[in-house]
mmCIF file of C-alpha atoms and ligand atoms in Angstrom:
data_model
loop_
_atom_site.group_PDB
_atom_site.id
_atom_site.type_symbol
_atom_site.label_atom_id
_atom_site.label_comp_id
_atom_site.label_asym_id
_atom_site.label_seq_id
_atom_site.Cartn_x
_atom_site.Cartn_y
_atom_site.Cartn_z
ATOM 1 C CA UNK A 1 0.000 0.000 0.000
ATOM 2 C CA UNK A 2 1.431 3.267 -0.811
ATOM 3 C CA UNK A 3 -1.230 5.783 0.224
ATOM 4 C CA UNK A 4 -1.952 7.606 3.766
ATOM 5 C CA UNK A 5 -4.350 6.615 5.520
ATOM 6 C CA UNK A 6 -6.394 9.047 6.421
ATOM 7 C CA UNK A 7 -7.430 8.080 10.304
ATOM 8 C CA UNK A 8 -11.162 9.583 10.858
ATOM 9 C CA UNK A 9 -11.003 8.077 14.235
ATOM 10 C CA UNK A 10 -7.850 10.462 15.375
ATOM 11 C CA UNK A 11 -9.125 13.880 13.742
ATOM 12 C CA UNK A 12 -12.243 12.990 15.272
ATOM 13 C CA UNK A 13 -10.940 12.629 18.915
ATOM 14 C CA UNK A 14 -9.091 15.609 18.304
ATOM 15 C CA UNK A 15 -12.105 17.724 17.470
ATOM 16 C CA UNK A 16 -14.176 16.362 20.310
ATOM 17 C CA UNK A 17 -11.784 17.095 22.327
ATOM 18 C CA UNK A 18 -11.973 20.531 21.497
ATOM 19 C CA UNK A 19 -15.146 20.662 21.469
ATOM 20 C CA UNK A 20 -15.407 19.520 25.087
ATOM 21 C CA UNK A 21 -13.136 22.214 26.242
ATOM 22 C CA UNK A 22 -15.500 24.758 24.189
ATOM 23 C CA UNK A 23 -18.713 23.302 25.993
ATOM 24 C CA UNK A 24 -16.835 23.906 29.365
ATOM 25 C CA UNK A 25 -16.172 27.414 28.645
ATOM 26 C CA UNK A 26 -19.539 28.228 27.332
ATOM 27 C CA UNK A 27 -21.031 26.733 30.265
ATOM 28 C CA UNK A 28 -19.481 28.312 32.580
ATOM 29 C CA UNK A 29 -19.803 31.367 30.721
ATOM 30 C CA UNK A 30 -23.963 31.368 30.615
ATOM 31 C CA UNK A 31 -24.715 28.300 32.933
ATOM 32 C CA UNK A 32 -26.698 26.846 29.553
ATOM 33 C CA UNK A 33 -25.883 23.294 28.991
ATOM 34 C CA UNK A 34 -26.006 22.222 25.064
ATOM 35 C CA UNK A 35 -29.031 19.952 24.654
ATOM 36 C CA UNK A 36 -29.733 17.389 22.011
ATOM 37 C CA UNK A 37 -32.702 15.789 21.314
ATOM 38 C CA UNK A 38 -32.638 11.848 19.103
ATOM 39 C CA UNK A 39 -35.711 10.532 18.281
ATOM 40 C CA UNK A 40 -35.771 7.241 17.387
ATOM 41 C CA UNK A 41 -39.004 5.456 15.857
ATOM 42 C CA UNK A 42 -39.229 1.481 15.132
ATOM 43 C CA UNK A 43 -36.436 -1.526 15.912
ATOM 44 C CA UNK A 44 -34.293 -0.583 13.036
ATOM 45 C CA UNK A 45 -30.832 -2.415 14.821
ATOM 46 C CA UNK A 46 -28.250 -0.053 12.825
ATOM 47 C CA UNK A 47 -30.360 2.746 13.612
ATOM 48 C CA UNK A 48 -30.839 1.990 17.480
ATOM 49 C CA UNK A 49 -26.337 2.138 17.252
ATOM 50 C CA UNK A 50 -26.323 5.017 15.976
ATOM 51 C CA UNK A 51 -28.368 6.452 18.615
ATOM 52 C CA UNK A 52 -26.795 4.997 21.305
ATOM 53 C CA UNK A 53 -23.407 6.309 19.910
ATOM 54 C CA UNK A 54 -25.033 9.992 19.529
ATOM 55 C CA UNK A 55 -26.197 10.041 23.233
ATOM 56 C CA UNK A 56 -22.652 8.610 24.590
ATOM 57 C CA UNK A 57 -20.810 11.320 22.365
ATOM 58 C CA UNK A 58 -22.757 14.100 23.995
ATOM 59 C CA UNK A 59 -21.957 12.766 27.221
ATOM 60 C CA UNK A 60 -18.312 12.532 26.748
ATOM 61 C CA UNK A 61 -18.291 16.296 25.386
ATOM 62 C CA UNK A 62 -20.767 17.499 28.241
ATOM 63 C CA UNK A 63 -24.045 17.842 26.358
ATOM 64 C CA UNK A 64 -27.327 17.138 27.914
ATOM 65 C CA UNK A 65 -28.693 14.619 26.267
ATOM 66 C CA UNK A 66 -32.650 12.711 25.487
ATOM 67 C CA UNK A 67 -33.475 10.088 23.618
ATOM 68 C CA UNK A 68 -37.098 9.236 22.773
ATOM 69 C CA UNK A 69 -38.022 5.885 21.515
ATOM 70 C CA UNK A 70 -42.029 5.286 19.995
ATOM 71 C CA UNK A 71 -42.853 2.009 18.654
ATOM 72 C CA UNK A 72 -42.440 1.267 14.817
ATOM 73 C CA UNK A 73 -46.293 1.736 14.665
ATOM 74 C CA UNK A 74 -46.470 5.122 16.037
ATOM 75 C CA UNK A 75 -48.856 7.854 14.357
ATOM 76 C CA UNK A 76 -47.122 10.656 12.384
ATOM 77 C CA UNK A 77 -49.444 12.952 14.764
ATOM 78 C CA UNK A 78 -47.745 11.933 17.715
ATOM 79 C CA UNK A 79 -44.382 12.505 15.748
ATOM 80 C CA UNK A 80 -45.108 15.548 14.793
ATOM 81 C CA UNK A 81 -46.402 16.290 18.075
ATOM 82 C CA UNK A 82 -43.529 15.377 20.189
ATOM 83 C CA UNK A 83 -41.491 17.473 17.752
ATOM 84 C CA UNK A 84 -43.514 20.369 18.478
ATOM 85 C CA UNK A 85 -42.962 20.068 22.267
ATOM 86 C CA UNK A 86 -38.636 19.960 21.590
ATOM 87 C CA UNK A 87 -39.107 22.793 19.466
ATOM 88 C CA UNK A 88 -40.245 24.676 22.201
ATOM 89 C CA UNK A 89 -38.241 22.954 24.829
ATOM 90 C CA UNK A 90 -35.519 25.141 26.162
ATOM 91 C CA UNK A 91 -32.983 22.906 27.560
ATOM 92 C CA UNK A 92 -33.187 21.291 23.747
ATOM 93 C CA UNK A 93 -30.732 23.275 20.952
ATOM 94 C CA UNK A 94 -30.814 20.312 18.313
ATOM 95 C CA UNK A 95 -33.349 17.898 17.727
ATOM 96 C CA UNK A 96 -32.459 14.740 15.374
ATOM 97 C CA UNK A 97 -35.346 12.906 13.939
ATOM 98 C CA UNK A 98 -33.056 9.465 12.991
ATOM 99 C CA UNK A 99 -33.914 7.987 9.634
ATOM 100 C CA UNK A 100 -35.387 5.804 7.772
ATOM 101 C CA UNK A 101 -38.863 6.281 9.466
ATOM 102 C CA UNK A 102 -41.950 3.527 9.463
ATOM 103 C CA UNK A 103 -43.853 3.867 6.223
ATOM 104 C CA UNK A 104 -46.644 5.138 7.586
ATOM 105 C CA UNK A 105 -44.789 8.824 8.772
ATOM 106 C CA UNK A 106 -44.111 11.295 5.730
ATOM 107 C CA UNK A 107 -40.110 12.046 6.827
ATOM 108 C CA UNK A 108 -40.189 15.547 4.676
ATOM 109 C CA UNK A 109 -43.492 16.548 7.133
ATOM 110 C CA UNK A 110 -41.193 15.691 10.024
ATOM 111 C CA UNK A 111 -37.608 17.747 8.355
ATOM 112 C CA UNK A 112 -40.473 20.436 7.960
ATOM 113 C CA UNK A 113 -42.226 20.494 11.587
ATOM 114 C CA UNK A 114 -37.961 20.720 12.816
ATOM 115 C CA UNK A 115 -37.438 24.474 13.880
ATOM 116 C CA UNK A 116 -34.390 25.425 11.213
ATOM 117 C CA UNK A 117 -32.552 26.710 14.076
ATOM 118 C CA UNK A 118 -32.230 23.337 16.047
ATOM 119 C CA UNK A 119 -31.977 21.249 12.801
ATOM 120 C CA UNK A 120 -28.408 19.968 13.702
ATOM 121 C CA UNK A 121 -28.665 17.478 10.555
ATOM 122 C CA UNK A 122 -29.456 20.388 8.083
ATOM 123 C CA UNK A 123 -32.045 18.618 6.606
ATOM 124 C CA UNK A 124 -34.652 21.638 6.641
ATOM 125 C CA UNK A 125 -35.423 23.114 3.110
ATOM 126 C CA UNK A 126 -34.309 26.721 4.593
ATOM 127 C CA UNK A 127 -31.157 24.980 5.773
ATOM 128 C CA UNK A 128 -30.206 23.126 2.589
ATOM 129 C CA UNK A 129 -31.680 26.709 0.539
ATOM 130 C CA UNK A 130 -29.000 28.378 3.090
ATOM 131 C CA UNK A 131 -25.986 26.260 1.929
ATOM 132 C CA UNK A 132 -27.123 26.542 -1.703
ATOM 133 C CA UNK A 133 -26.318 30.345 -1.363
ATOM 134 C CA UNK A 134 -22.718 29.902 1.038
ATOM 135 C CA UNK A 135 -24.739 31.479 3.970
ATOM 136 C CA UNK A 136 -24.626 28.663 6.217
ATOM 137 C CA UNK A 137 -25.991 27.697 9.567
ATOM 138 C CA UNK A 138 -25.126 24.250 10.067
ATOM 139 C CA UNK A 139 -23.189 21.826 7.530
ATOM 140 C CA UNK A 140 -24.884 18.268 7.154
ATOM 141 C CA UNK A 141 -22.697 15.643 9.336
ATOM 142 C CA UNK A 142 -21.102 13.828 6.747
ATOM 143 C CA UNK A 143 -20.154 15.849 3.868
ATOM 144 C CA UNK A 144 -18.511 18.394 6.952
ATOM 145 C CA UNK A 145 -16.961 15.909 8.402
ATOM 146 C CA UNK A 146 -15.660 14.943 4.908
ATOM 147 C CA UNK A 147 -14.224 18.453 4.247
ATOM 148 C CA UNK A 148 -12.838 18.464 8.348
ATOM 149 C CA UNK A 149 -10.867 15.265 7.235
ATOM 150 C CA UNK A 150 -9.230 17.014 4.431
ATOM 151 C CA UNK A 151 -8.535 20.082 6.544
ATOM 152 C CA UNK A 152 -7.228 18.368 8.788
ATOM 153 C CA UNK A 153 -4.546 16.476 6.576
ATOM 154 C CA UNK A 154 -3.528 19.600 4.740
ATOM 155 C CA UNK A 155 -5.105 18.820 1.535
ATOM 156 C CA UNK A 156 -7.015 22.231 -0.341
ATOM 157 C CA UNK A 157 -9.373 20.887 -2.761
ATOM 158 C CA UNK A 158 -8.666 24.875 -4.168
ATOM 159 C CA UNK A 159 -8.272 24.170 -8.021
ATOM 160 C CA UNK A 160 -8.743 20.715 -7.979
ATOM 161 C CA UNK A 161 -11.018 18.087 -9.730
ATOM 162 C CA UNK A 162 -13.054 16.718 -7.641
ATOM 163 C CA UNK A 163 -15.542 14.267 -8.640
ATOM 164 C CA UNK A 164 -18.709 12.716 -6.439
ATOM 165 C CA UNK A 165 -19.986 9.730 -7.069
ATOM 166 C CA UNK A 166 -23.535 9.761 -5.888
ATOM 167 C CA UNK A 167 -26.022 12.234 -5.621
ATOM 168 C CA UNK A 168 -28.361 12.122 -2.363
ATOM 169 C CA UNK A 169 -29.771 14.579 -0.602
ATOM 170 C CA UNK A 170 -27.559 13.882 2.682
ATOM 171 C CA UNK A 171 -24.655 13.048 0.862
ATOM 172 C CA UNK A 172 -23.257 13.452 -2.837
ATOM 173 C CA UNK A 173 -25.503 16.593 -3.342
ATOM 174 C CA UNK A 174 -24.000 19.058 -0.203
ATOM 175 C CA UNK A 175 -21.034 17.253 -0.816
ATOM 176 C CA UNK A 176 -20.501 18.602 -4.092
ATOM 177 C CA UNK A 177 -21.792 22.153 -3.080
ATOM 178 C CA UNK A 178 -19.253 21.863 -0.316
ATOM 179 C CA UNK A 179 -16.238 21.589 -2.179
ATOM 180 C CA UNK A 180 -17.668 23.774 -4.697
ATOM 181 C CA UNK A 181 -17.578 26.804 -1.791
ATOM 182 C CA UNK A 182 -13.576 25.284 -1.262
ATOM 183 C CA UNK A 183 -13.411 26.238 -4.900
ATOM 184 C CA UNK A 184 -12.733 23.071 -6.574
ATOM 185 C CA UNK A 185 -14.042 22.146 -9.742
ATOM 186 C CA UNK A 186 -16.743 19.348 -9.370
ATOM 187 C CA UNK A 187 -18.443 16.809 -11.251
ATOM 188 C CA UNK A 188 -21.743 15.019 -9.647
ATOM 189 C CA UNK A 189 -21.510 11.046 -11.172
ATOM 190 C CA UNK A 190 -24.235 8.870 -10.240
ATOM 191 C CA UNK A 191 -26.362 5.716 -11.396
ATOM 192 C CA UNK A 192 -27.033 7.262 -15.202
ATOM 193 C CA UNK A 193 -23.279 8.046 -15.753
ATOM 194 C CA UNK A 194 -21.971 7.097 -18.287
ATOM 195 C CA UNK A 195 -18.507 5.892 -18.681
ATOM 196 C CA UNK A 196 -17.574 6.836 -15.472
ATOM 197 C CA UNK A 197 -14.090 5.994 -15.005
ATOM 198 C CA UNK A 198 -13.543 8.412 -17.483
ATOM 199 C CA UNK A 199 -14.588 10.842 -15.300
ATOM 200 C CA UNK A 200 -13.229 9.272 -11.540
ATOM 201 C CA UNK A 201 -9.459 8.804 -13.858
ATOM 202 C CA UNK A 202 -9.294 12.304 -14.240
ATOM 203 C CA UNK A 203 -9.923 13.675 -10.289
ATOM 204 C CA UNK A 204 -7.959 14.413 -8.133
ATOM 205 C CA UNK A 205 -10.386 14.048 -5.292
ATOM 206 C CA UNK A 206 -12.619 11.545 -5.500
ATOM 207 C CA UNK A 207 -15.399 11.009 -2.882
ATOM 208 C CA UNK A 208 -17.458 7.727 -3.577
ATOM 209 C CA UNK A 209 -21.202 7.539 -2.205
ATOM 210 C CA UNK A 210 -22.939 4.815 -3.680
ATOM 211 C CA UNK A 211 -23.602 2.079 -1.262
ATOM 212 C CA UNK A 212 -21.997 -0.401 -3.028
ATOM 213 C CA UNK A 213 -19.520 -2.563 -1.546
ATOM 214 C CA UNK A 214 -15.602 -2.320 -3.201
ATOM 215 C CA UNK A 215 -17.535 -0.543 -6.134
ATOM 216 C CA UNK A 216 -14.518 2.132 -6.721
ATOM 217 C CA UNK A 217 -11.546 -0.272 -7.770
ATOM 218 C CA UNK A 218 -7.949 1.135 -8.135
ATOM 219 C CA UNK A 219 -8.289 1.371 -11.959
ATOM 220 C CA UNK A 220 -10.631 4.125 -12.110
ATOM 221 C CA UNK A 221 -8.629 5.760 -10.234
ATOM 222 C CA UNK A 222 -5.767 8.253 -11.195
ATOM 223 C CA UNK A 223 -2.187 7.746 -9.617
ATOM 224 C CA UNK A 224 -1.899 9.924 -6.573
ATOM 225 C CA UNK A 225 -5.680 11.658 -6.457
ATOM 226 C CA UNK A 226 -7.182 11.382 -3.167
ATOM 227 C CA UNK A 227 -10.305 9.079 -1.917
ATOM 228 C CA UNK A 228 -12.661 9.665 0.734
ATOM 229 C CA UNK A 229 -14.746 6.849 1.343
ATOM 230 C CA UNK A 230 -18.458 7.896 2.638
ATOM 231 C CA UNK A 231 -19.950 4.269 2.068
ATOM 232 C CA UNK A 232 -20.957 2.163 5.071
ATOM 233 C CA UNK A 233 -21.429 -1.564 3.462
ATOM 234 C CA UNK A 234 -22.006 -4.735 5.341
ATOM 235 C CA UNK A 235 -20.593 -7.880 4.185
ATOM 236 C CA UNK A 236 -22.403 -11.656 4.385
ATOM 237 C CA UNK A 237 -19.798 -12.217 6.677
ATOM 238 C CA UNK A 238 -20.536 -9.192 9.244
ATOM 239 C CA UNK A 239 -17.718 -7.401 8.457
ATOM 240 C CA UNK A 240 -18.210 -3.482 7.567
ATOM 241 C CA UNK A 241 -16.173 -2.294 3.977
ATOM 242 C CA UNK A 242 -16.713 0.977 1.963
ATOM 243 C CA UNK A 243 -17.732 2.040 -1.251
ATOM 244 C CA UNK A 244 -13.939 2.063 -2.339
ATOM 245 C CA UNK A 245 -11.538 -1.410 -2.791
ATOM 246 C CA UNK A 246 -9.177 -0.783 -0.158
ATOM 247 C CA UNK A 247 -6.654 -3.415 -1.475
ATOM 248 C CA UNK A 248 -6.865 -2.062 -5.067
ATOM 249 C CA UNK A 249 -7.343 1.729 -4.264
ATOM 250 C CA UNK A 250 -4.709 2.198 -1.537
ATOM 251 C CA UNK A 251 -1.580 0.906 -4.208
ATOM 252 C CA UNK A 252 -2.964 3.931 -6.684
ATOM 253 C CA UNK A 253 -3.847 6.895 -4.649
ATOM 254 C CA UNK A 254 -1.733 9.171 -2.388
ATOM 255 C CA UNK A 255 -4.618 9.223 0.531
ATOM 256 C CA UNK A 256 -7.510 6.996 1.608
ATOM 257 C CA UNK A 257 -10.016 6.759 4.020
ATOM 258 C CA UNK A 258 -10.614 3.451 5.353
ATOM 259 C CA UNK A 259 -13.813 2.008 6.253
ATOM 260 C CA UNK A 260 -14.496 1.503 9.452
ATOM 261 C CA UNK A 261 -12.442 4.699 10.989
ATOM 262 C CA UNK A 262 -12.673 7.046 7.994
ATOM 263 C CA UNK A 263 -15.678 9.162 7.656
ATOM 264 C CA UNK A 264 -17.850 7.421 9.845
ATOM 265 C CA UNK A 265 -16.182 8.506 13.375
ATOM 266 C CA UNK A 266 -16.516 12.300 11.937
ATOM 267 C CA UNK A 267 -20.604 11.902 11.246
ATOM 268 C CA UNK A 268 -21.298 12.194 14.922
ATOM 269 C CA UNK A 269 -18.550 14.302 15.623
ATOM 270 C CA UNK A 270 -20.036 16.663 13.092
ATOM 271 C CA UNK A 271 -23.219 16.319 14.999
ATOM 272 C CA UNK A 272 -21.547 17.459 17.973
ATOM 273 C CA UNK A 273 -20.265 20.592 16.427
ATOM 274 C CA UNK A 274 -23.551 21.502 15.419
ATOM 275 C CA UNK A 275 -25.304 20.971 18.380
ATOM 276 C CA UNK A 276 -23.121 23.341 20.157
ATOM 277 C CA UNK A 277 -23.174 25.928 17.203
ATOM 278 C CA UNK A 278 -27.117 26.024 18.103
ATOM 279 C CA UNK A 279 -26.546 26.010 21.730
ATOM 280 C CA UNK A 280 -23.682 29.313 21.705
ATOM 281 C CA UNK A 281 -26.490 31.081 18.766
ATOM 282 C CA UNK A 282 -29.089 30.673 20.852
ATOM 283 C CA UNK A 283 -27.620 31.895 23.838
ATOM 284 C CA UNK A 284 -26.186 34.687 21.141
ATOM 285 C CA UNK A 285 -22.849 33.959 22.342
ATOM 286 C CA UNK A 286 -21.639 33.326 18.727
HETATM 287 P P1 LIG B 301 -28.264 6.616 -1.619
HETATM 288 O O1 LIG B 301 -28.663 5.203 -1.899
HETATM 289 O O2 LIG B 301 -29.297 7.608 -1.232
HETATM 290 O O3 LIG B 301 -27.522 7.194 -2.892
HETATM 291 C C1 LIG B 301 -26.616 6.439 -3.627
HETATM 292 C C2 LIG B 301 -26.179 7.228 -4.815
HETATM 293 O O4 LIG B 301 -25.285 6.426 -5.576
HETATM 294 C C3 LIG B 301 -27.320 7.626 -5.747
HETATM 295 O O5 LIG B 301 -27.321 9.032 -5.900
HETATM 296 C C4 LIG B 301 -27.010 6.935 -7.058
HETATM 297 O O6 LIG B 301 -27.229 7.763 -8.187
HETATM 298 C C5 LIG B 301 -25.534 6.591 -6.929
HETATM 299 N N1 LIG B 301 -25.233 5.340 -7.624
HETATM 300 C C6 LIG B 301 -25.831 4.150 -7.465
HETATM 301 N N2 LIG B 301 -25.306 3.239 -8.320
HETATM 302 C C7 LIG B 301 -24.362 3.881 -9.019
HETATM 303 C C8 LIG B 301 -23.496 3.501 -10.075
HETATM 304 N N3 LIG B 301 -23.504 2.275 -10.555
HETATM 305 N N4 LIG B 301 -22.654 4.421 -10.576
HETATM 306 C C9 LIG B 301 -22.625 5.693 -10.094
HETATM 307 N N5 LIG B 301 -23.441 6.116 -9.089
HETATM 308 C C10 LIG B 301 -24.310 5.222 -8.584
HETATM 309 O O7 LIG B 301 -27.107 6.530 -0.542
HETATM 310 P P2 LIG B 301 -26.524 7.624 0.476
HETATM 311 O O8 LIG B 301 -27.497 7.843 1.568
HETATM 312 O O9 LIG B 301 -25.972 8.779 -0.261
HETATM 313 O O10 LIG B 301 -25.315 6.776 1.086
HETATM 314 C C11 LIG B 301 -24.252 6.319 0.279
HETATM 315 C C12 LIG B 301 -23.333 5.443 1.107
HETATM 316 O O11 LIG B 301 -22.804 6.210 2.157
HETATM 317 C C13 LIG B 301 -24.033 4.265 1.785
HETATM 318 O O12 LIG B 301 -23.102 3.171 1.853
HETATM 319 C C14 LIG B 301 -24.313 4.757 3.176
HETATM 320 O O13 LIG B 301 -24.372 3.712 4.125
HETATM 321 C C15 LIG B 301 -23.095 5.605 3.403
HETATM 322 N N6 LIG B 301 -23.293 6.680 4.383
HETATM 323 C C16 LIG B 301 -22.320 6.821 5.312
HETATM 324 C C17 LIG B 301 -22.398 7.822 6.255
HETATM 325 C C18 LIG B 301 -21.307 7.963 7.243
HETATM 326 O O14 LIG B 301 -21.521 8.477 8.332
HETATM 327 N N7 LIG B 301 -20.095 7.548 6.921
HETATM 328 C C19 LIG B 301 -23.493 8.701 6.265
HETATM 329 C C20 LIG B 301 -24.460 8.565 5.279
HETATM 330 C C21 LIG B 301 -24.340 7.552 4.327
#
């Protein structure tokens, strides 16, 4: 292997640990603890992780913390209702509605019922509208903690071609708009592509998104460009692997996230950041 590895776990630590010292301060400083709200609806296993792992982060950084769990077959009234309640809920500065939801609950009435201002996931059309223009109040998790990885190993996508491979709403679309503000030239590839290698052999970044396991192999890649690997696959055998073929990828490219402890670890930590960015504006101490 001749790339770096780019270790999401370490940056991530890093910033918490920041972060922790900045919740201190602005404790102390207006005696309001940061408070996040996860609301969790059904037995989805992955999802029920990934709330467990949101409410031990904000412990470790000093966040107040609730987690609500309905039944799968709850009513989209309650939902909605319970969301109305954190809105107004002062000790509560994000709220995090965890998705997918049960069929039977319309997730864009939930983004919408969200108060913008404690939407820590910037899922909210007046958040996502607010990127669009560069005039941003919170980044969504993954695509910041994507462009806090690169910061964070010195590499400026300034000038450089960038390509994304996938285009969701949570994901390859901010992601692309992100990079775009770091002034890199970017190309969206998705599922109508066509001939994409052409376009992933000519980046220099490439960030795959696709949810397909080792679907970025080191041949559409160009010597030296660097990966970031967003994809979260699980293999027959249990085992988690990326988007990206590690084995293949890492002997091409000069930097690589692995998967686990690339871009996952950076989600939550992104999370974090935001939660405290709501906390310090609503306490106008910004
Ligand atoms: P998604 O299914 O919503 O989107 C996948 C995208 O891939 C689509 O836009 C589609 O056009 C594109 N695509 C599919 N097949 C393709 C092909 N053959 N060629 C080119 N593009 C193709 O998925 P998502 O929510 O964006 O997530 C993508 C991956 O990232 C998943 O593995 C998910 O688990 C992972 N993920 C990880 C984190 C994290 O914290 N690390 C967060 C969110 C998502």
């Amino acid at each position: 292997m001749s790339a770096i590895l780019i270790d999401g776990k370490k940056v991530s630590l890093d910033i918490r640990e920041r972060l922790k010292r900045e919740t201190e301060a602005f404790i102390t400083k207006t005696g309001v603890t940061p408070g996040l709200a996860v609301v969790l609806v059904g037995n989805d296993p992955a999802s029920a992780v990934y709330v467990r792992n949101k409410h031990r982060a904000c412990g470790e950084i000093g966040f107040y913390s609730e987690v609500h769990e309905l039944p799968e077959d709850t009513k989209e009234s309650d939902l909605l209702a319970l969301l109305a309640r954190l809105n107004d809920d002062p000790k509560i500065h994000g709220i995090l509605v965890q998705l997918p939801l049960p069929k039977q609950i319309n997730e864009e009435k939930v983004i919408l019922t969200i108060k913008p201002e404690k939407d820590v996931d910037a899922f909210h059309p007046a958040n996502v509208g607010r990127i669009m223009l560069g005039n941003y109040r919170f980044l969504p998790c993954t695509p910041a903690g994507v462009m806090a990885l690169l910061d964070a190993y010195g590499i400026d996508p300034s000038g450089k071609s960038c390509v994304v491979i996938g285009r969701s709403n949570i994901v390859g679309k901010p992601q692309a708009l992100l990079m775009l503000e770091r002034n890199a030239t970017v190309t969206i590839c998705h599922s109508r592509t066509v001939d994409l290698p052409s376009y992933t052999k000519r980046a220099d970044i490439v960030v795959v998104a696709v949810g397909k396991a080792r679907f970025l192999t080191g041949d559409m890649v160009r010597p030296g460009a660097v990966v970031i690997d967003v994809g979260i696959n699980r293999l027959p055998d249990g085992k988690l692997c990326g988007d990206a073929d590690f084995a293949s990828v890492s002997e091409v490219a000069s930097a690589i996230t692995p998967v686990p402890g690339g871009v996952g670890p950076m989600t939550i930590t992104m999370l974090m950041q935001n939660t405290l960015s709501a906390a310090k504006a609503a306490e106008k101490d910004e």
